[in-house]
XYZ file of C-alpha atoms in Angstrom:
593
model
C 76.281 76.649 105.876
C 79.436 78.990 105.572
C 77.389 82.048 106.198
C 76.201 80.617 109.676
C 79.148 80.168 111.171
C 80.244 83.428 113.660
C 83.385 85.374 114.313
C 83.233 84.266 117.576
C 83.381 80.422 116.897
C 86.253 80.663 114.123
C 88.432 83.340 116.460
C 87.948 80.436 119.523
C 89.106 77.468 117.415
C 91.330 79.656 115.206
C 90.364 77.456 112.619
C 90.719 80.408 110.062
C 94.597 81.171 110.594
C 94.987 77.333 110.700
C 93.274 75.695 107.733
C 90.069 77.041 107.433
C 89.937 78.291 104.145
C 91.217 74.546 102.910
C 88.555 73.355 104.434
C 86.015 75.686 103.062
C 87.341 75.198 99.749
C 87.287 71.636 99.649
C 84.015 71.292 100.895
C 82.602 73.601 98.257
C 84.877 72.610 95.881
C 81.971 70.533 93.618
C 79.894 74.022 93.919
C 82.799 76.075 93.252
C 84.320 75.129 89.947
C 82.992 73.317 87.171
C 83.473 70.189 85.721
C 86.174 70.717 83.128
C 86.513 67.450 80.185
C 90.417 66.970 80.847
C 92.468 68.828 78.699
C 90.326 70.930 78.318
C 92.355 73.974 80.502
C 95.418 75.506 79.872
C 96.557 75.526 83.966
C 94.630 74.647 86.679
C 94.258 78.205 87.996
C 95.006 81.200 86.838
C 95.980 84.317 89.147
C 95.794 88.145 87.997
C 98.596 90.492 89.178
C 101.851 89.686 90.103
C 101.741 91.586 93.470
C 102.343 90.161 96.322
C 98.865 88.911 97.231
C 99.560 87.301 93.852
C 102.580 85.676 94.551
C 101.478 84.158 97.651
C 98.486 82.416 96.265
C 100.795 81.180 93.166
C 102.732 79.866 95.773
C 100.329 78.154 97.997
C 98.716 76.807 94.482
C 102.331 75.665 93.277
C 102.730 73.904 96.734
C 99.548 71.956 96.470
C 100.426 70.430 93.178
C 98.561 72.828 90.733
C 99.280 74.092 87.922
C 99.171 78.103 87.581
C 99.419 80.431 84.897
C 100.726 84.143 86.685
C 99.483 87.115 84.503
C 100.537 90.857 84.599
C 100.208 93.466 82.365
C 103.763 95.060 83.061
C 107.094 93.309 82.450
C 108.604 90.898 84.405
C 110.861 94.002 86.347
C 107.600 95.028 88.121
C 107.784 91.378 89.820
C 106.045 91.985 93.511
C 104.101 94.966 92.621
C 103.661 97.955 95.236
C 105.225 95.633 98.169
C 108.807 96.160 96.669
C 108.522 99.730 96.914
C 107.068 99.880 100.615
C 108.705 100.020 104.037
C 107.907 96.459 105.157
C 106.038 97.400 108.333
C 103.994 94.423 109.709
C 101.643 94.419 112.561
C 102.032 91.582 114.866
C 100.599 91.205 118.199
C 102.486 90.217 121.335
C 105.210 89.492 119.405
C 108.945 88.389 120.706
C 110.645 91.888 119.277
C 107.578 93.791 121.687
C 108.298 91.399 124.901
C 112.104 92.860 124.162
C 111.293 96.551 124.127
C 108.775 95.861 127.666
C 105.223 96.135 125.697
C 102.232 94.198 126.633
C 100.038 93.754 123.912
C 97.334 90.942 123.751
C 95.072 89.494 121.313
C 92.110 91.267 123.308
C 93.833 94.905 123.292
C 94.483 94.241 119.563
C 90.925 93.856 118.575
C 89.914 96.357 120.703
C 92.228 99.025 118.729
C 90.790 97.123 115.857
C 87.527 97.606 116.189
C 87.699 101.270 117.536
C 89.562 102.418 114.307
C 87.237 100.490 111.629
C 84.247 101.454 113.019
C 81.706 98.457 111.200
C 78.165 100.344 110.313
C 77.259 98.483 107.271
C 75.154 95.497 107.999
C 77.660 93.654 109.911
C 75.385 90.993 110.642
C 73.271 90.613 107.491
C 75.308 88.112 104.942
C 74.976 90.483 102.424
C 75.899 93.466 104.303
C 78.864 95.822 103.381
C 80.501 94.998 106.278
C 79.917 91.221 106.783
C 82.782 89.853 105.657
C 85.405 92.713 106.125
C 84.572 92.254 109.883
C 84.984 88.147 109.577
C 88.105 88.594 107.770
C 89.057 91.174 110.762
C 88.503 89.314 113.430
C 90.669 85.966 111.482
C 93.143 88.575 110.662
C 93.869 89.882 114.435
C 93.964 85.473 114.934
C 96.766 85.457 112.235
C 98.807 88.304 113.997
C 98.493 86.878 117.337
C 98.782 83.644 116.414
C 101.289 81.825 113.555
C 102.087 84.773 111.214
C 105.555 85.653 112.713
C 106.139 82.154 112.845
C 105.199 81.666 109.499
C 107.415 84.139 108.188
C 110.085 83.214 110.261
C 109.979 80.400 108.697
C 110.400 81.929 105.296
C 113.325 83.691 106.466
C 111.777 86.560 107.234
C 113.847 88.962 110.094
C 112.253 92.460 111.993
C 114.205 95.557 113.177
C 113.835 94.811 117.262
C 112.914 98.229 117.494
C 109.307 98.217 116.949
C 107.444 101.075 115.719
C 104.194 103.036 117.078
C 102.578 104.382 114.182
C 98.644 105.517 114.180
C 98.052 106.525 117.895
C 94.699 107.290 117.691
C 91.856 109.804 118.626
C 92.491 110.090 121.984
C 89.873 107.506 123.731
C 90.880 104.204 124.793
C 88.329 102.396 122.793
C 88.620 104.621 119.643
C 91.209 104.864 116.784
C 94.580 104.127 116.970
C 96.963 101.408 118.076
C 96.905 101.583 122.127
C 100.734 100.046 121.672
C 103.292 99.869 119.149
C 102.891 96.990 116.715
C 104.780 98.404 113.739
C 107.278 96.127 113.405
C 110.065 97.274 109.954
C 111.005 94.209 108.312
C 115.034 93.999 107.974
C 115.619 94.412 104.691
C 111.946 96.808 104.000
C 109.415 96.099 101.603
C 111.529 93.547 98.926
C 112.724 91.386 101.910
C 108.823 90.818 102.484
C 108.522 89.994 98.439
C 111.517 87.898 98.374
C 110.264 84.305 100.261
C 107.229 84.382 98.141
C 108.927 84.796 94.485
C 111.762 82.602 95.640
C 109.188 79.927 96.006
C 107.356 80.883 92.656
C 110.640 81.201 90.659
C 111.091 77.615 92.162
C 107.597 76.708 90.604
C 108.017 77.364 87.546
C 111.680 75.733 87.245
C 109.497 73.212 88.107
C 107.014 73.442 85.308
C 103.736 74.408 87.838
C 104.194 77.719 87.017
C 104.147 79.789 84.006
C 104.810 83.283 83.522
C 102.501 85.650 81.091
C 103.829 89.027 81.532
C 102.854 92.041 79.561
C 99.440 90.522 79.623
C 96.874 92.562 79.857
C 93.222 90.980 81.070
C 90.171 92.754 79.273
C 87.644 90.218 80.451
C 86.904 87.029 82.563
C 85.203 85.157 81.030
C 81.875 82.836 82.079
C 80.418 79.838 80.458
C 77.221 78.572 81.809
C 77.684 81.081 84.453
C 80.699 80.021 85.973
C 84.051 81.279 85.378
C 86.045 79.081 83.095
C 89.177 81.689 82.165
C 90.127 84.832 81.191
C 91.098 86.899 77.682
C 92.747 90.695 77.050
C 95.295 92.001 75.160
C 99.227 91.062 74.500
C 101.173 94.384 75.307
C 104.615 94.761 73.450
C 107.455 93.853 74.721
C 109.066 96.307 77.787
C 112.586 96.825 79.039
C 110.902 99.648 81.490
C 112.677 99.273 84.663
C 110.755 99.240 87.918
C 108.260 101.525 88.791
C 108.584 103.395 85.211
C 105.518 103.206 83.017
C 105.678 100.635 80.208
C 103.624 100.963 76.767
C 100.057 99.940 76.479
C 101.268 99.377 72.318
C 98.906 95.867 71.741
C 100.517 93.482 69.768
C 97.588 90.846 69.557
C 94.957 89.476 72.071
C 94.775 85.680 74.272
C 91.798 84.177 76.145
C 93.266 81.428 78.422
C 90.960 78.815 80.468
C 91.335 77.452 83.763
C 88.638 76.136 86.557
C 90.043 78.758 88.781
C 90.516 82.896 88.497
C 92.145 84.417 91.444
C 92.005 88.473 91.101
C 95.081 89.921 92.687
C 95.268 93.317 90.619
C 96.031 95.826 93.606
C 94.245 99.181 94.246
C 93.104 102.468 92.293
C 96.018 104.839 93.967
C 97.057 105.531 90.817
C 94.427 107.084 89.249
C 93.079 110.363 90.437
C 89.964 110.500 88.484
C 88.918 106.847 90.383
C 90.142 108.161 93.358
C 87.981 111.268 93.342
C 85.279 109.713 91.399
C 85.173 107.336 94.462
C 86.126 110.530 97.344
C 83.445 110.631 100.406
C 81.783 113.318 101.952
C 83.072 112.664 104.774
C 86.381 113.338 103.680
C 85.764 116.736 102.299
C 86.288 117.988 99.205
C 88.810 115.920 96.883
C 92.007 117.842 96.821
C 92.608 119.388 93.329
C 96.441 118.588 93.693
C 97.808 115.124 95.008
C 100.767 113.537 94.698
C 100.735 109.724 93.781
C 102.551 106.812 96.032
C 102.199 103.908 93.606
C 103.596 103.277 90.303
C 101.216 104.130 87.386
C 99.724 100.607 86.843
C 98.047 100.533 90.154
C 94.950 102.016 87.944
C 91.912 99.602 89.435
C 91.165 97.993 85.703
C 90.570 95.470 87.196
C 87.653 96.231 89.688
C 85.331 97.146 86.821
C 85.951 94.063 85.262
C 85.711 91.994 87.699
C 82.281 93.394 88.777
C 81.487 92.562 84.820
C 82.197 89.063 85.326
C 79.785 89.251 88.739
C 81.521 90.194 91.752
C 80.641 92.667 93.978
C 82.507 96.033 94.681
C 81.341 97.093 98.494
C 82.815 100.116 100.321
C 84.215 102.003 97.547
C 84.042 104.928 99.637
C 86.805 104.230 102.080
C 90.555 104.770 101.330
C 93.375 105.726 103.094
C 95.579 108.570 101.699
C 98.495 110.296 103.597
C 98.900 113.841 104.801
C 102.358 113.812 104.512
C 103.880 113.799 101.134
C 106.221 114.934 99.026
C 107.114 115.505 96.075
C 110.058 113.552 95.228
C 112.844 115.484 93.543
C 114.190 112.005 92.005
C 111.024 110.767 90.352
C 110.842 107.104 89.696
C 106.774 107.110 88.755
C 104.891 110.863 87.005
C 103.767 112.404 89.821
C 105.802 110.519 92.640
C 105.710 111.556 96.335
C 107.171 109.872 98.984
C 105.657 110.298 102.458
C 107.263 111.445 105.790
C 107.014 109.040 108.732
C 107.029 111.809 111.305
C 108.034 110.914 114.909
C 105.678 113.228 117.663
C 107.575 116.774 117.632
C 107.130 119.386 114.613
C 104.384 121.482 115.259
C 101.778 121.289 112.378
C 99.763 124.045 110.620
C 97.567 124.593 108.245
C 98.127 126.972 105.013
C 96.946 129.950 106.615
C 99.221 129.338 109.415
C 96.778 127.937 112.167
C 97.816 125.342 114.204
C 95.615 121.872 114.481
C 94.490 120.728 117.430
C 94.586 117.135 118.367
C 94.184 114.599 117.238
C 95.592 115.791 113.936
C 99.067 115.857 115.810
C 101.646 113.588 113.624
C 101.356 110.306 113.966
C 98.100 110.462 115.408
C 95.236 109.952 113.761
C 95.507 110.121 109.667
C 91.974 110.442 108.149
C 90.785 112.652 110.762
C 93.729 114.760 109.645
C 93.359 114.815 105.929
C 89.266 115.808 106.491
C 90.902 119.074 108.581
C 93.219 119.539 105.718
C 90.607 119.620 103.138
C 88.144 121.526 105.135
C 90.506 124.841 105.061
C 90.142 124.614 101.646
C 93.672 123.777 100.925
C 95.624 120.966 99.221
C 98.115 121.552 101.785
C 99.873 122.054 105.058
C 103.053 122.656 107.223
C 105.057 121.072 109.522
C 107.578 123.908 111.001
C 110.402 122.161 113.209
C 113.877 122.215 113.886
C 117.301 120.293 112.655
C 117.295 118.755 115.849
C 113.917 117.104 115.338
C 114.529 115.721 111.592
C 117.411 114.623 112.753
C 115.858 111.858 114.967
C 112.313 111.779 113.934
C 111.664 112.262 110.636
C 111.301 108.786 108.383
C 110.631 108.517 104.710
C 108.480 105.918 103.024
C 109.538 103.095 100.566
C 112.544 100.720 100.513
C 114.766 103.584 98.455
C 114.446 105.908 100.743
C 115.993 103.440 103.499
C 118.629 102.178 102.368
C 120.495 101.147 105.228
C 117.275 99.004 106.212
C 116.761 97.949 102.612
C 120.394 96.458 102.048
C 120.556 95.593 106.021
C 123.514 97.572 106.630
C 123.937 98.189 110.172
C 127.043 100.186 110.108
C 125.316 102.723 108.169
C 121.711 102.069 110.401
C 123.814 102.839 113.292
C 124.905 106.284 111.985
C 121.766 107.623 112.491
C 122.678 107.875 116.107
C 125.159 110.515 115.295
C 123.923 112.231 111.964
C 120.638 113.198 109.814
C 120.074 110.367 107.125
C 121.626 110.971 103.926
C 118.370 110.232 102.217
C 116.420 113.423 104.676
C 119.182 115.293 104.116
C 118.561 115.036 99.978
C 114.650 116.246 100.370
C 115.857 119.170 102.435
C 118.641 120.690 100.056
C 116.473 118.923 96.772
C 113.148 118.907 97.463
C 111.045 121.372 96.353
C 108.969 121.525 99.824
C 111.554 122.202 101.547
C 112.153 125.489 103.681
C 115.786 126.349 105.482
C 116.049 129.443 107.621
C 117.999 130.608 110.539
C 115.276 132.951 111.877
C 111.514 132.827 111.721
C 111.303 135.516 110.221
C 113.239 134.678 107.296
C 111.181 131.186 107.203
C 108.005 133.074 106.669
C 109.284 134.768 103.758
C 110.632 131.667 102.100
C 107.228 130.116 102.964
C 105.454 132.422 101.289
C 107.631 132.711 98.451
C 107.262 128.869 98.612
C 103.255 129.056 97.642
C 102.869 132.568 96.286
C 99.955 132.753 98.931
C 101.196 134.486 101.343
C 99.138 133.370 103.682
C 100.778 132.799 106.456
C 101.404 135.929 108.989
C 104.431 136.107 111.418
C 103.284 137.555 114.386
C 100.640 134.966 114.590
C 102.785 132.348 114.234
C 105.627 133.188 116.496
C 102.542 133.946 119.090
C 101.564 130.114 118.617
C 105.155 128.577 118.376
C 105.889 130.817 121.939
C 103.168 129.391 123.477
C 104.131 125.856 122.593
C 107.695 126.573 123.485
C 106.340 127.737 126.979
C 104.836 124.240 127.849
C 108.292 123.169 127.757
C 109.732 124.595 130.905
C 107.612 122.088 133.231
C 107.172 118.230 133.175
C 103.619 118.630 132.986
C 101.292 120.508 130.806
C 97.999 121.383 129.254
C 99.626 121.143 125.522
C 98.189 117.991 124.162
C 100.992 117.625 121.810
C 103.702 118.480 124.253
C 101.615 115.305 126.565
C 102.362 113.278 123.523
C 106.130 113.667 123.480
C 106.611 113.062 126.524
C 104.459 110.255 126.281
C 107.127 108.656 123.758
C 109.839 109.501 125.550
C 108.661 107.092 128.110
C 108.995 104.549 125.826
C 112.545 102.671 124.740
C 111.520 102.084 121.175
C 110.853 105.772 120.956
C 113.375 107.336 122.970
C 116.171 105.476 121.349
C 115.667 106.338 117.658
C 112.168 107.911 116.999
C 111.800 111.094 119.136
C 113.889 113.882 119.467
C 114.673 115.164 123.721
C 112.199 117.570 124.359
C 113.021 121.297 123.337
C 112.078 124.679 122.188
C 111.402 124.992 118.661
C 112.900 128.784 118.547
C 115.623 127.229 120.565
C 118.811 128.574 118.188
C 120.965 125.153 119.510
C 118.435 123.159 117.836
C 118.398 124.955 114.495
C 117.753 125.690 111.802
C 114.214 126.273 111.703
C 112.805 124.099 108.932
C 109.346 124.253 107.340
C 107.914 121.746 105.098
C 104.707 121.932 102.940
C 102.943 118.943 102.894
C 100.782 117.322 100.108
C 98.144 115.061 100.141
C 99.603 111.327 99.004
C 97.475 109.063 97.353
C 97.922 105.544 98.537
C 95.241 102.694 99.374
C 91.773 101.954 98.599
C 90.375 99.775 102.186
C 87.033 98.845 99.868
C 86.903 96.467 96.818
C 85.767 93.029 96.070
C 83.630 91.311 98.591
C 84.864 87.589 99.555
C 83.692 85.118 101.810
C 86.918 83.499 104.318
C 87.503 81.350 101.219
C 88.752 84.584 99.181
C 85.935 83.015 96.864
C 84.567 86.502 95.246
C 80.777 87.587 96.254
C 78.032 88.277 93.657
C 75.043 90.849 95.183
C 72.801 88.486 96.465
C 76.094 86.931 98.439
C 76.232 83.943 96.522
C 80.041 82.904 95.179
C 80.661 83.606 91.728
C 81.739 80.245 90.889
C 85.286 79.368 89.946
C 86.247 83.624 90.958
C 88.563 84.392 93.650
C 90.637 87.474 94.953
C 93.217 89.047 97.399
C 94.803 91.723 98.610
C 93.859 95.347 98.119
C 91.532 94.803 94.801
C 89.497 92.664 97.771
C 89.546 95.670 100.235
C 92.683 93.365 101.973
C 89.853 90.754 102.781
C 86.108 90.581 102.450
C 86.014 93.814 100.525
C 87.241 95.978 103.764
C 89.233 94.192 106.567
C 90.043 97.995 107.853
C 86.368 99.328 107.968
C 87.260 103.320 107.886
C 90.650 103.351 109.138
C 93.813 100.890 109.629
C 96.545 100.570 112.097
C 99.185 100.615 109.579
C 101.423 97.474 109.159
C 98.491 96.031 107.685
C 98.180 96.299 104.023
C 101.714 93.862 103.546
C 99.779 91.575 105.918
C 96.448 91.571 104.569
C 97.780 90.565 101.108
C 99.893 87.635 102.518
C 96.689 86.771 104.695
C 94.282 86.848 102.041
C 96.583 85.610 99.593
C 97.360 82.564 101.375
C 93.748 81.816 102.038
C 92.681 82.185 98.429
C 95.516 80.399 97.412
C 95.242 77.464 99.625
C 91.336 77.097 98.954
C 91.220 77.204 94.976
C 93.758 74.639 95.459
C 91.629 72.799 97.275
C 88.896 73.494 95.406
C 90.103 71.823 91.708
């Protein structure tokens, strides 16, 4: 049986990455779906969310022949979901653009990282453990980015920046969190050159008549006949000329119920909605902040979990998410409530509100969770980074395609001006945003931070005595400064040097000014539980059975198995879980009708 098999056997045969869930599908396929009278369907599968998990199983359907009605409750502008909006990284291991830049990486080191950062506690090797699955799909997953997904996507057209990135370097052990290399590797063109294969090939489809379009539809139920799922109904939402991102009306205009063999769930995450986001916050964590700002568009509200769940899946590792430390609030709002997060490079010292400094590993960059759980244990909803012009000038980063444009609309004129100047789109937040602090002296920084809050918390004799004793560790190539370690650490590599860390300095060095401070919020983002699914993508009732005919991928499915990431990810690895787990859906429901 499917539950026999180990990780071990499918990561030696790499069956998995090359047509394992086919195979599963088809060989479950008379236990999977029922026996449908023809005619009796409206498509012969029918996918939820047109994300881009979505649009790779529509795709991988379309391919096979099958017919597929593509549902989503916004208008057809929101095409690609939260992908559009992101900054393309992928994680790939032992890739060509890493051989360029002189980093050895290796399947082995890659699930060594992997392992270290999820952390799998939950019944791991009981079928119907939490963790089951998520650590099946992990080990397939690391396959995938070792093995055929750059090739894949080359394939599709896809192209990376050479320059690859190191995000999420870890807790400090070599067997712990973190990503022992750089992997991050920024898609040319960001987040919408990632979307762009996939709805090519479903706008294809359905000039082709295999697909069909249902937007502004709104699913309210899945629906079950004799136990196994034979379609889906909701509600028809008026028509929407919202433009991207931009919430559209939830008017209802009249209701559908639409049958097929084959459901695949591909609704996205909760990030949207704080109450499910602190409803669902962990101990572990601390308390929930009571101020976040949001960094997905309003219809990433996890509907779609509940109902699922209704219809007999199973929701494991709820508990686990992945929320930034570093976001702001964006002075050009595209989405209520929208913050954009920094992508800091290793250099700005970082304190909390009252002005103390952390220790590692919440250094930026470093080690995410660990750093939010530090955040909320002052008490506080947020932080500081204090640094210099010279250091936002080469380090700092911004989430999402608009914020990049240069990357976005692959213009390398304007890419290569970063070598001389402080993005345009950095230099906005700093004069716009409104966490944004501009001084010539300390002391006047202080004042304007305080202002800033109205806490006045932070004291500036204590935090001149902590930036002096950083800038002290400076004046020899060696030091006890853990941070300082880290700098230097990237400066020793090319990736790093050349665009992503500033040369070692002072921070009250005046040539490097001014002295900049910038509050951070806590950013809502992804949910690493969900949906439990065998390496089919088929969806998991609670005994561990599949609910017949139900499928799902990408985030509503915890990325794969209902938690790919355990606790923590590597970054790069959301984009790629949803086309992993949406190709593997997609190819086994079609080989399952």
């Amino acid at each position: 049986m499917e539950n026999s098999v180990s990780p071990t056997v499918i990561s030696r045969r790499r069956a998995l990455t090359a047509a394992g869930g086919v195979l599963a599908g088809a060989a479950l396929a008379a236990h999977a779906t029922p026996a449908f009278a023809a005619g009796s369907s409206d498509a012969d599968a029918i996918v939820v969310g047109g994300g881009l998990a979505g649009l790779v199983a529509t795709a991988e359907l379309a391919a096979a022949g099958r017919k597929v009605l593509l549902l989503d409750q916004e208008p057809e502008t929101n095409l690609g979901g939260q992908a559009f909006w992101s900054f393309g990284g992928l994680f790939l291991i032992d890739s060509d653009e890493q051989r360029l830049m002189g980093i050895k990486d290796s399947r082995e080191l890659a699930w060594q990282d992997w392992l270290g950062a999820a952390g799998f506690d939950r019944g791991v090797g009981d079928p119907t453990g939490q963790d089951h699955w998520g650590r099946k799909w992990a080990e397939a997953y690391v396959d995938f980015a070792a093995g055929e997904k750059r090739s894949w996507l080359y394939g599709l057209g896809v192209r990376w920046f050479p320059i690859v990135g190191w995000a999420e370097r870890g807790g400090g052990l070599a067997d712990g969190h973190g990503n022992s290399v750089p992997r991050f590797h920024v898609t040319w063109g960001t987040g919408p050159a990632v979307v762009e294969p996939f709805e090519k090939r479903v706008r294809a489809a359905v000039a082709d008549g295999k697909v069909t379009f249902r937007f502004r539809h709104r699913v309210d139920e899945i629906v079950r006949t004799g136990g196994v799922v034979t379609g889906v109904r909701g509600a028809v939402l008026e028509p929407s000329n919202a433009a991207r991102g931009k919430a559209s009306s939830r008017t209802v205009v009249g209701d559908f119920e639409l049958r097929a063999p084959v459901v695949i769930v591909t609704s996205g995450g909760i990030g949207a909605n704080h109450d499910l986001v602190r409803r669902n916050w962990p101990a572990r964590l601390g308390t929930p902040p009571k101020f976040m700002v949001t960094g997905v568009p309003a219809h990433v509200d996890g509907r779609m979990l509940g109902i699922t769940e209704a219809a007999g899946g199973r929701i494991v590792n709820p508990d686990r998410m992945w929320h930034y430390t570093e976001g702001l609030r964006n002075y050009d709002p595209i989405w209520a409530n929208h913050g954009i997060r920094i992508l800091p490079g290793p250099s700005s010292m970082w304190f909390d509100a009252t002005g103390r400094r952390f220790s590692a590993p919440d250094l930026p960059g470093y080690d995410t969770l660990h750093t939010l759980k530090s955040i909320t244990d002052t008490g506080y909803d947020y932080s500081w980074f204090v640094t210099t012009q010279k250091i936002i000038a080469k380090e700092f980063a911004l989430s999402g395609s608009e914020q990049n444009p240069d990357l976005t609309n692959k213009d390398i004129w304007m890419l290569l001006s970063r070598i001389w100047q402080t993005p345009e789109p950095i230099e906005r937040f700093k004069k716009n945003g409104a966490d944004f602090v501009v001084a010539p002296t300390l002391s006047e920084l202080v004042t304007d931070m305080n202002k800033l809050t109205g806490d006045g918390l932070i004291d500036l004799a204590d935090l001149k005595r902590q930036i002096d004793a950083r800038d002290r560790e400076i004046d020899n190539p060696y030091t006890k400064d853990v941070q300082v370690m880290g700098i230097r650490n990237a400066l020793a590599y090319t990736g790093d040097s050349l665009s992503r860390t500033a040369p070692i300095h002072k921070i009250l060095d005046p040539g490097a000014g001014p002295l900049i401070a910038v509050r951070l919020n806590i950013l809502t983002r992804k949910t690493l539980g969900g949906l439990q699914t065998d390496l089919s993508g088929r969806v998991l009732d609670t005994t561990g059975t599949p609910v017949p005919g139900l499928y799902a991928a990408g985030e509503v499915a915890g990325f794969g198995g209902g938690g790919v990431h355990g606790y923590r990810s590597l970054e790069g690895t959301f984009l790629g879980g949803c086309l992993f787990s949406g190709r593997q859906a997609g190819r086994a429901a079609a080989a399952a009708i």
